[in-house]
Coordinates of C-alpha atoms in Angstrom, one line a residue:
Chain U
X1 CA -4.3 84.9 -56.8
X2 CA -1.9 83.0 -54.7
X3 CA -1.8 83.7 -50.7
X4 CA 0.5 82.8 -48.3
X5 CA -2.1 81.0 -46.7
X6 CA 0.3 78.5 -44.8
X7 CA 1.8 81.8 -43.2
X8 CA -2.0 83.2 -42.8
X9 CA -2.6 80.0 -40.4
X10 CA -0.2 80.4 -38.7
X11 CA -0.7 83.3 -37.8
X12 CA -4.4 83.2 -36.5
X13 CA -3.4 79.8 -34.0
X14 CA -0.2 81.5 -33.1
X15 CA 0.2 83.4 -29.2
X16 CA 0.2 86.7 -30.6
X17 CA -2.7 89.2 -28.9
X18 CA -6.3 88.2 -29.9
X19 CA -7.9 91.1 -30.0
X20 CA -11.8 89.0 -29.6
X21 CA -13.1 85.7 -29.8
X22 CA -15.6 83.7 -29.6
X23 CA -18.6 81.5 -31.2
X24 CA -20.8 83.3 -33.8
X25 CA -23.6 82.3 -36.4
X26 CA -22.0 82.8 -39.8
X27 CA -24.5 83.0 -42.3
X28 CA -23.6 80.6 -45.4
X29 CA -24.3 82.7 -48.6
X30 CA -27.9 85.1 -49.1
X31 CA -30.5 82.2 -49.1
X32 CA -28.0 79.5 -46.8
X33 CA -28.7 78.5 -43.2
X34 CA -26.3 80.2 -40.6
X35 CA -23.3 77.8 -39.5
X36 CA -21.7 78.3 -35.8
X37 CA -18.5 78.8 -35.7
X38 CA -15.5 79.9 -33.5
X39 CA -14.4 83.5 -34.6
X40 CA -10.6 84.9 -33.5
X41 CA -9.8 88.3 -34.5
X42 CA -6.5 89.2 -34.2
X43 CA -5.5 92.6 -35.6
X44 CA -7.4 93.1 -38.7
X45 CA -7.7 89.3 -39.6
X46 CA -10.8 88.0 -39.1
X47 CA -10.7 84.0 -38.8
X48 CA -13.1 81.3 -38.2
X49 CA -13.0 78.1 -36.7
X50 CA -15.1 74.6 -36.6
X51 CA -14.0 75.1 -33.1
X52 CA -12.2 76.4 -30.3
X53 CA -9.3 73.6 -30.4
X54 CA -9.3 73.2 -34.2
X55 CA -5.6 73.9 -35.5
X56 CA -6.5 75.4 -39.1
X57 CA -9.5 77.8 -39.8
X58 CA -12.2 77.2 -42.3
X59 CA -11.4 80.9 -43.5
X60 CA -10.7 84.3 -42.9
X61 CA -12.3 87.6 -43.5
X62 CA -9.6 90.7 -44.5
X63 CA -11.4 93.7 -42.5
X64 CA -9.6 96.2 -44.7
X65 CA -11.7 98.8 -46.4
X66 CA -15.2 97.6 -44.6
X67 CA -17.7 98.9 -42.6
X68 CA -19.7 97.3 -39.9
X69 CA -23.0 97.7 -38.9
X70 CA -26.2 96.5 -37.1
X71 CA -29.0 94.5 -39.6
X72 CA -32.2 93.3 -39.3
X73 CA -32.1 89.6 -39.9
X74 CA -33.9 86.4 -38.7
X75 CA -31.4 85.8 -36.1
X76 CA -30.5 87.6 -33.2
X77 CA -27.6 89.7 -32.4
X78 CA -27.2 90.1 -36.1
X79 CA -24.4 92.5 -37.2
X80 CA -23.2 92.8 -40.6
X81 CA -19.4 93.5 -42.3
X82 CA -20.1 95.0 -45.5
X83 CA -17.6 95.7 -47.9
X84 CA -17.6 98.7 -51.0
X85 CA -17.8 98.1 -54.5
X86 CA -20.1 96.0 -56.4
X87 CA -21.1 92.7 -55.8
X88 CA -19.3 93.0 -53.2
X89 CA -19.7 90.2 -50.4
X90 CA -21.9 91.0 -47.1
X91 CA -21.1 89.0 -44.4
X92 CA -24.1 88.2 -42.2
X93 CA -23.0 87.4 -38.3
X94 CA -24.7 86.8 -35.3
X95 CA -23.7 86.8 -31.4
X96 CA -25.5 85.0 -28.7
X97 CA -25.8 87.6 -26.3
X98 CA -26.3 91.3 -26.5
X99 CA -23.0 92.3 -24.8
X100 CA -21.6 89.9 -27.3
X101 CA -23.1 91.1 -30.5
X102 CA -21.6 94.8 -28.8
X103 CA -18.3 93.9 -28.7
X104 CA -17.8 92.0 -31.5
X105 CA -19.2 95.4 -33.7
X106 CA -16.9 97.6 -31.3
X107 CA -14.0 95.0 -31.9
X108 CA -14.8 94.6 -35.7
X109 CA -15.2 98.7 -36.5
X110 CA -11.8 99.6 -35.4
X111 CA -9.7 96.7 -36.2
X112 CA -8.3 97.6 -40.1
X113 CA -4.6 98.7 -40.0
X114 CA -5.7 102.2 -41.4
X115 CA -7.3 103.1 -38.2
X116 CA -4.6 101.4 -35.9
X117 CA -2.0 103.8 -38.1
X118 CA -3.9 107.0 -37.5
X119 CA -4.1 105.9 -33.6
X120 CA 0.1 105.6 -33.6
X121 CA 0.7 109.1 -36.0
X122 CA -1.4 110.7 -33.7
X123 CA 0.4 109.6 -30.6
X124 CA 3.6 110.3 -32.3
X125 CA 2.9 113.2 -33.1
X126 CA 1.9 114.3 -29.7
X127 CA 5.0 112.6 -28.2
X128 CA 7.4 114.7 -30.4
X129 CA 5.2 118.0 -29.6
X130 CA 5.7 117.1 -25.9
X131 CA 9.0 116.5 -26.6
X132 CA 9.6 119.6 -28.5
X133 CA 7.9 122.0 -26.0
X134 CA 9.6 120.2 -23.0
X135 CA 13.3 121.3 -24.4
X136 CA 15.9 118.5 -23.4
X137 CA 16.4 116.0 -26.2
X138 CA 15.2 112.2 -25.2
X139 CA 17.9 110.2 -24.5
X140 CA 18.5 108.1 -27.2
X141 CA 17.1 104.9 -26.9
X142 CA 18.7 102.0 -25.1
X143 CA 19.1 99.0 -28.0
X144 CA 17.0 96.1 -28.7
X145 CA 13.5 95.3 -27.6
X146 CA 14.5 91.5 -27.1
X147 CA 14.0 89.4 -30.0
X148 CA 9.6 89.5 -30.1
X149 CA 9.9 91.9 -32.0
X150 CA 7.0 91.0 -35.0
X151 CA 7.3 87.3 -33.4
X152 CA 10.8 86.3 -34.5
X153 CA 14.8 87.2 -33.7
X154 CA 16.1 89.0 -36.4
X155 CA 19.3 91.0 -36.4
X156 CA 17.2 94.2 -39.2
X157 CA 14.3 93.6 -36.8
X158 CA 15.6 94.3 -33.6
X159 CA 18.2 96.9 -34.3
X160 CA 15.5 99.7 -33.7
X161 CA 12.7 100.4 -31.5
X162 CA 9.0 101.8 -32.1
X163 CA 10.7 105.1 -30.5
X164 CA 13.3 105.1 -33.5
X165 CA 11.4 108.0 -35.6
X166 CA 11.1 110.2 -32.9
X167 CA 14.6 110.1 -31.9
X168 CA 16.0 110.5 -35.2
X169 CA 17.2 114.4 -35.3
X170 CA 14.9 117.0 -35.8
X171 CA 12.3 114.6 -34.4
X172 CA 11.4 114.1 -38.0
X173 CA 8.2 112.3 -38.8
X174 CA 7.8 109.4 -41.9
X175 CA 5.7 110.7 -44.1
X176 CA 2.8 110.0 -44.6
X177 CA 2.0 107.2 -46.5
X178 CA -0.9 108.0 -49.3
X179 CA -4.7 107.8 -48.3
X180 CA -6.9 105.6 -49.5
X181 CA -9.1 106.9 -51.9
X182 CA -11.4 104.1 -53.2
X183 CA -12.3 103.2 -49.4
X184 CA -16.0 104.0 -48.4
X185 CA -15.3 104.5 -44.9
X186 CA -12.3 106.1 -44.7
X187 CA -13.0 108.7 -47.7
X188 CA -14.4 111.6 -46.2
X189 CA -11.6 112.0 -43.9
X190 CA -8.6 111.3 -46.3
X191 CA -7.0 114.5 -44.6
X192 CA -8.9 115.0 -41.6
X193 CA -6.7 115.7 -38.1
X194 CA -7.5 112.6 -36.3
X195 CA -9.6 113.9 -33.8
X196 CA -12.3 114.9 -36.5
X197 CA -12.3 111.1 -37.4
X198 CA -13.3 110.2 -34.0
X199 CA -16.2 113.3 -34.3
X200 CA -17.3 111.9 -37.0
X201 CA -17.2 108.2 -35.7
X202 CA -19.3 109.0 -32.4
X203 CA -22.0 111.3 -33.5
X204 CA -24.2 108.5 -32.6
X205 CA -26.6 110.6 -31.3
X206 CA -27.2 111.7 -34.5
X207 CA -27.4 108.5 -35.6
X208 CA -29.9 107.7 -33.0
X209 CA -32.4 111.4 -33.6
X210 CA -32.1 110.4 -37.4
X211 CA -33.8 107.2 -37.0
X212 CA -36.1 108.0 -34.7
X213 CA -37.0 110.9 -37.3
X214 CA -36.8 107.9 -40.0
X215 CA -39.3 105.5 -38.0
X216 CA -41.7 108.4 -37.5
X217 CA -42.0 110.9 -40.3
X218 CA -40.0 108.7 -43.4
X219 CA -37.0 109.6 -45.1
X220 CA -37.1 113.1 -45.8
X221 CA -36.8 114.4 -42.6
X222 CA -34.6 112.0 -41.4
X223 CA -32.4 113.0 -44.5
X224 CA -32.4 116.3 -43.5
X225 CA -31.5 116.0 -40.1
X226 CA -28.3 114.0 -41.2
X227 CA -27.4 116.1 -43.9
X228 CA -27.7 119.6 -41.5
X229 CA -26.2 117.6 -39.1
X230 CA -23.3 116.7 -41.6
X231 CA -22.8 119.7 -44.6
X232 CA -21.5 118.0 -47.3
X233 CA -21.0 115.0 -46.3
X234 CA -23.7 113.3 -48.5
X235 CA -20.8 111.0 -49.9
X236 CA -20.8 109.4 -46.5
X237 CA -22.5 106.3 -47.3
X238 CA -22.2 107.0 -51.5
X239 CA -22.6 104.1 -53.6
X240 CA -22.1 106.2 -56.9
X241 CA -25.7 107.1 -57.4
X242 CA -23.7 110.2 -58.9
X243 CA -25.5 113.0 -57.9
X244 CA -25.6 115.4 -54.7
X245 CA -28.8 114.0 -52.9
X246 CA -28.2 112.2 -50.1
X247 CA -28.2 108.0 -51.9
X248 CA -31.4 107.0 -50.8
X249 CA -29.6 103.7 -48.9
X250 CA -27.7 105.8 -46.6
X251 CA -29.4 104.6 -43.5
X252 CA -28.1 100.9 -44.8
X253 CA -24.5 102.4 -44.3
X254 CA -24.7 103.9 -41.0
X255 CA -21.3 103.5 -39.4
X256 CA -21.4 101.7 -36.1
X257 CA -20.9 104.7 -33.9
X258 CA -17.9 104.7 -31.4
X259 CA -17.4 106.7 -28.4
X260 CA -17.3 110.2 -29.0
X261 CA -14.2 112.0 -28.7
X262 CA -15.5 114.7 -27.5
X263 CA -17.4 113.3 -24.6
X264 CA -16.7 111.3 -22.2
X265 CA -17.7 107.7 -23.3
X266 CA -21.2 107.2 -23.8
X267 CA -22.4 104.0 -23.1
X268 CA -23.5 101.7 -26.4
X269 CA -26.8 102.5 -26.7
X270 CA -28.7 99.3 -25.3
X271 CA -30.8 97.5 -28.1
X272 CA -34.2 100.2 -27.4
X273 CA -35.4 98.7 -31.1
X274 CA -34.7 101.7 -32.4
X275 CA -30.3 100.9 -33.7
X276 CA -30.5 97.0 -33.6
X277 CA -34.2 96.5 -35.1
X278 CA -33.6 98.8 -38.7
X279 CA -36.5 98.7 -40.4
X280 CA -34.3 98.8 -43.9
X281 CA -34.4 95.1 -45.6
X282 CA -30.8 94.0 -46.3
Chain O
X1 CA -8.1 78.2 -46.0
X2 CA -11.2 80.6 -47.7
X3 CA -10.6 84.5 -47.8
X4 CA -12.2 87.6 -49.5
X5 CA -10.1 87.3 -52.2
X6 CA -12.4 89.8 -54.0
X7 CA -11.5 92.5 -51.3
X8 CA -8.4 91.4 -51.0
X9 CA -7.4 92.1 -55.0
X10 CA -9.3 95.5 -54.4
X11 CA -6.6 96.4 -51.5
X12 CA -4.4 95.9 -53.9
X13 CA -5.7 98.8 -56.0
X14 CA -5.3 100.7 -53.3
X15 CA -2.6 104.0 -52.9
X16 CA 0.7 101.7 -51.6
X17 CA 3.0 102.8 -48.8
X18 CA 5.4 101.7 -51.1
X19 CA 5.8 100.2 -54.5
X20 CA 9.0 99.7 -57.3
X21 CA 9.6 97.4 -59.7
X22 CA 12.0 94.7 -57.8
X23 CA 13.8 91.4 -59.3
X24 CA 12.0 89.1 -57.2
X25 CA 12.6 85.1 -56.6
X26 CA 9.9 82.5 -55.1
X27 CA 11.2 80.0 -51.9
X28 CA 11.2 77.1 -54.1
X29 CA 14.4 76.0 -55.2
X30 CA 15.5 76.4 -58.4
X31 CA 13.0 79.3 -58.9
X32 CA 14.5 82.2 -61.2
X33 CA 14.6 86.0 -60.4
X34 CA 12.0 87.4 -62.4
X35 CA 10.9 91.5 -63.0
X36 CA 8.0 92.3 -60.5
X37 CA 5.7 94.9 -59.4
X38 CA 6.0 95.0 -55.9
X39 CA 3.4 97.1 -53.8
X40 CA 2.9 97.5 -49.9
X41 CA -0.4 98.2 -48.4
X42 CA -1.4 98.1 -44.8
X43 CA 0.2 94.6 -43.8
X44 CA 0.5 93.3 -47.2
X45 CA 3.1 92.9 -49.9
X46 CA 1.3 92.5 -53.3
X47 CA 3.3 91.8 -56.7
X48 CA 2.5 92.0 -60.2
X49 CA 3.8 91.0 -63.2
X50 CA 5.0 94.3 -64.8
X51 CA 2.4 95.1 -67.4
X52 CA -1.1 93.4 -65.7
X53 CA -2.8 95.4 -63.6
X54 CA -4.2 92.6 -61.5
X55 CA -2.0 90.6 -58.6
X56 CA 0.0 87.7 -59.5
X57 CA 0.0 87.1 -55.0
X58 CA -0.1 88.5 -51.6
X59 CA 2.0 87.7 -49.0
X60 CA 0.8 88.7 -45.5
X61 CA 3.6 90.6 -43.4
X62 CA 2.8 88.9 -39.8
X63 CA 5.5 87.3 -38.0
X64 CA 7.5 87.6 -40.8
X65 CA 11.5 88.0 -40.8
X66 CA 12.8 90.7 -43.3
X67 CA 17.0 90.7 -43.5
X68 CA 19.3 92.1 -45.6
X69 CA 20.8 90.1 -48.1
X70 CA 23.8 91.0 -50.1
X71 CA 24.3 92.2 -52.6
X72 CA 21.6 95.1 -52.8
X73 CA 18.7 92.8 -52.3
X74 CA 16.8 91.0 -48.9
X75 CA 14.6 88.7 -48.3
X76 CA 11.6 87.6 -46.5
X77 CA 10.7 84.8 -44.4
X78 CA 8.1 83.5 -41.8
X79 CA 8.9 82.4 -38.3
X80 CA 6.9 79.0 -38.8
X81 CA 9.9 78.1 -41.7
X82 CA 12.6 80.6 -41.5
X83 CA 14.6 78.4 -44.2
X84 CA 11.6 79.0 -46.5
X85 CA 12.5 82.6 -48.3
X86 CA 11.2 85.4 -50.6
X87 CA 14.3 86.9 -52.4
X88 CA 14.4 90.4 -53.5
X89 CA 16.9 92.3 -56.1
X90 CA 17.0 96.3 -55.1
X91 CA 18.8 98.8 -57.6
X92 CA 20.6 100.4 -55.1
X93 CA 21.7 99.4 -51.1
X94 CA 19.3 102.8 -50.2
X95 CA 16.0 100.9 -51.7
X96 CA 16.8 98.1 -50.2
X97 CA 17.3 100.1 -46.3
X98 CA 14.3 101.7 -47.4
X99 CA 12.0 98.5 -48.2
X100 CA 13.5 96.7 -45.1
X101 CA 12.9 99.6 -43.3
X102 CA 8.8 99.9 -44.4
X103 CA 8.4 96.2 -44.4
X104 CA 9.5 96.4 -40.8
X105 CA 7.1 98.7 -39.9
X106 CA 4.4 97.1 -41.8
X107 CA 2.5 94.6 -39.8
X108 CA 0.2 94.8 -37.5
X109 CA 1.7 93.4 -34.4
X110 CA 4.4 96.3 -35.1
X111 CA 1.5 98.6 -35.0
X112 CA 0.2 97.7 -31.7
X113 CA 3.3 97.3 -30.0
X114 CA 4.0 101.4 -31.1
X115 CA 1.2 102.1 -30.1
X116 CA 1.3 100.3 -26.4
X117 CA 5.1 102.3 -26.0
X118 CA 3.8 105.7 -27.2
X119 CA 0.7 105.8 -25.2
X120 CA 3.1 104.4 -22.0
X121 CA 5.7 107.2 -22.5
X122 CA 2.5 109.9 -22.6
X123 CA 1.3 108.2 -19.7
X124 CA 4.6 108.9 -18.0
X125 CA 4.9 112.6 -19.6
X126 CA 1.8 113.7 -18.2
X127 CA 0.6 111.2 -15.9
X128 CA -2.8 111.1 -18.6
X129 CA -3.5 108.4 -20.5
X130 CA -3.9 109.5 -24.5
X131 CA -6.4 106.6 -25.7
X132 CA -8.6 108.1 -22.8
X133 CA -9.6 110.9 -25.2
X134 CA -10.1 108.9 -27.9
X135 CA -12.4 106.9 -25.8
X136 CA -10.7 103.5 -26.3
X137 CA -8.2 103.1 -22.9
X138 CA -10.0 100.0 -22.3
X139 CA -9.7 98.0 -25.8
X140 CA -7.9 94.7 -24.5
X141 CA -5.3 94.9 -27.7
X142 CA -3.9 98.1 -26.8
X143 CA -3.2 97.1 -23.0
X144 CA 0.1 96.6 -21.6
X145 CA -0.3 92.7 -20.9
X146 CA -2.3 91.9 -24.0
X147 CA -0.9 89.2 -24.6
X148 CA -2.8 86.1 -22.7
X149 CA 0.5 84.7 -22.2
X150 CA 2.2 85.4 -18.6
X151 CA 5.4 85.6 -20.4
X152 CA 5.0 87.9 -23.5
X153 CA 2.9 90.1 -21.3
X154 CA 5.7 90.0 -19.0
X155 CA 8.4 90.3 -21.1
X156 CA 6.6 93.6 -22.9
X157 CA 6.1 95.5 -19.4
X158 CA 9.9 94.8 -18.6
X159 CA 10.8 96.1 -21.9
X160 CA 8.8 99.4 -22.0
X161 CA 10.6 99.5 -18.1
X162 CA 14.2 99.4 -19.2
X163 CA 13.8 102.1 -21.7
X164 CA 13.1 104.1 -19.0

């Protein structure tokens, strides 16, 4: 399948935002030695470095469609991006610090375009309602952002801004593009209202009671609690066993929590053993 | 340069923003307009040959230039080598507005920068800041000065200013 991959570099030694970096321990394959390299994310392009000042990467991860989470492995630190389907690669990382290994998982679980999308609907959409309750039409918008716009001058390109949909009569939004379906992550919340999806993304409590039920009385209760936690959710973490039981791996497919949107933000839960040390073999 | 290309051919797969079949012609010259699939997803333009159900490419939509070429077609190009273009054939000038128009919007930097003006203009609405709630006001890409460079970061602030 070809790729624009001159494009692709690019793009990840270019000046546009990084959104993290720095030096983690990839690990090579399932039985290799970990190599360290320097990681830039920037938006949800993942790429990886011999070194800081090297002008091409070695390679890039695509973060679309995955799910990050904390592993038990030899290393340290060790976080893992897993992707669905089967055979599908699991890419083994490690940070050098604690605070590190945090914000690269933070960093990691929220940087798919998907999730940045539902972040700008959902501000749109409370800009027009504002908008709509406060009476007077916005003044149109002045013209062009100056030519940054996606990183070049383009006459098509700058001829609107990002307020353009809002503007439009009737303060009509796009549609919707479709959902994903296939997507683990992402599929129990095809038409959730955006602040569901952060609910559901920061009941790390949960997370953390279910695990502690898991370490002390085994599966079943810690099933339990999840799944009377969560009603039909047992899909969460499905790997097509097929049937309505909770899949017995679903403690492998924890979603990193985020901050709750409910509560103010709790603080990442510091590595107690009981999140960063899983018991579950990969 | 190594990439998922496993997870990338499953993105594919996935529901498209946007997809038609499109007369499409490579940057090389001397290349020939041939029938293709062509499928947006997140920041990505996939095409297929008509009848296979796997991709033929990708092309990712960073820093890319998308302009209207006539007649009833437009093309893409990448700021690195703005000579170097994608040609597309539309059936009708309102496809083509309407893929310019969703390739536009399609990249990620586009994204972020939407974001960074609609949480500004809540923030100046109601003197709250909406990623608060959400619990991620502090995530360095969705800041005002992102951008590690004095001037982009400069340049963004005085543009969110001026559409005061």
């Amino acid at each position: 399948m070809k790729l624009n991959e001159r494009s692709l570099a690019f793009y990840a030694t270019c000046d546009a935002p990084v959104d993290n970096a720095g030096f983690l321990y990839k690990k090579g394959g399932r039985h290799a030695a970990y190599h360290r390299r320097w990681f830039v994310l920037r938006g949800n392009m993942l790429f990886y470095f011999e070194e800081p000042g090297s002008r091409e990467p070695v390679g890039v991860i695509i973060l679309e469609g995955c799910t990050v989470e904390l592993v038990e492995a030899a290393e340290e630190f060790a976080f893992a991006v897993r992707f669905a389907g089967a055979r599908a690669r699991t890419y083994v990382l490690a940070a050098e610090s604690q605070a590190a290994m945090e914000g690269w998982v933070k960093a990691l679980s929220r940087a798919s375009f998907d999730y940045l999308r539902l972040v700008v609907r959902e501000l749109e959409q409370q800009l027009a309602a504002m908008r709509a309750a406060g009476g007077a039409a916005p003044p149109r918008r002045p013209s062009a952002l100056p030519p940054r716009e996606n990183g070049c001058a383009c006459a098509v390109w700058s001829a609107e801004t990002p307020a353009a949909p809002a503007a439009r009569p009737g303060l009509e939004r796009p549609p919707l593009p479709p959902r994903r379906r296939a997507s683990a992550p992402h599929g129990p919340l095809d038409s959730a209202p955006f602040i569901r999806l952060h609910e559901w993304y920061g009941q790390e409590w949960i997370l953390v009671f279910a695990l502690l039920l898991f370490l002390l009385g085994g599966r079943k209760k810690a099933t339990s609690a999840w799944v009377a936690q969560f009603p039909g959710r047992g899909g969460l973490s499905c790997r097509g066993t097929g049937d309505s039981e909770m899949p017995r791996c679903w403690t492998r497919d924890l979603i990193c929590p985020l901050p709750s949107l409910a509560s103010p933000a709790v603080p990442w839960p510091r590595a107690s053993g009981v999140l960063v040390r899983s018991p579950i073999p990969l | 340069m190594r990439y998922n290309e496993k997870e990338l051919r499953a993105l594919s797969q996935q529901p498209a923003e946007l997809a038609a079949e499109l007369g499409m012609r490579g940057p090389k010259k001397g290349s020939v307009a041939k029938r293709r699939l062509v499928k947006l997803v997140v920041n990505f333009l996939f095409y297929f040959r008509t009848d296979e159900a796997e991709p033929l490419g990708a092309l990712l939509l960073e820093r890319c230039r998308v302009a209207q070429e006539e007649p009833g077609g437009f093309s893409i190009s990448f700021v690195e080598d703005p000579e170097r273009k994608y040609h597309f054939e539309c059936c009708s000038q309102e496809q083509c507005e309407q893929w310019t128009e969703a390739l536009r919007r399609a990249s990620y930097e586009y994204m972020r920068r939407s974001l960074i003006f609609y949480r500004n203009e809540i923030q100046k609405m109601t003197g709250k800041d909406p990623l608060e709630q959400f619990g991620i006001s502090e995530e360095t890409r969705f800041q005002l000065s992102s951008s590690p460079r004095e001037g982009q970061s400069a340049g963004v602030s005085s543009q969110l200013d001026e559409l005061d």
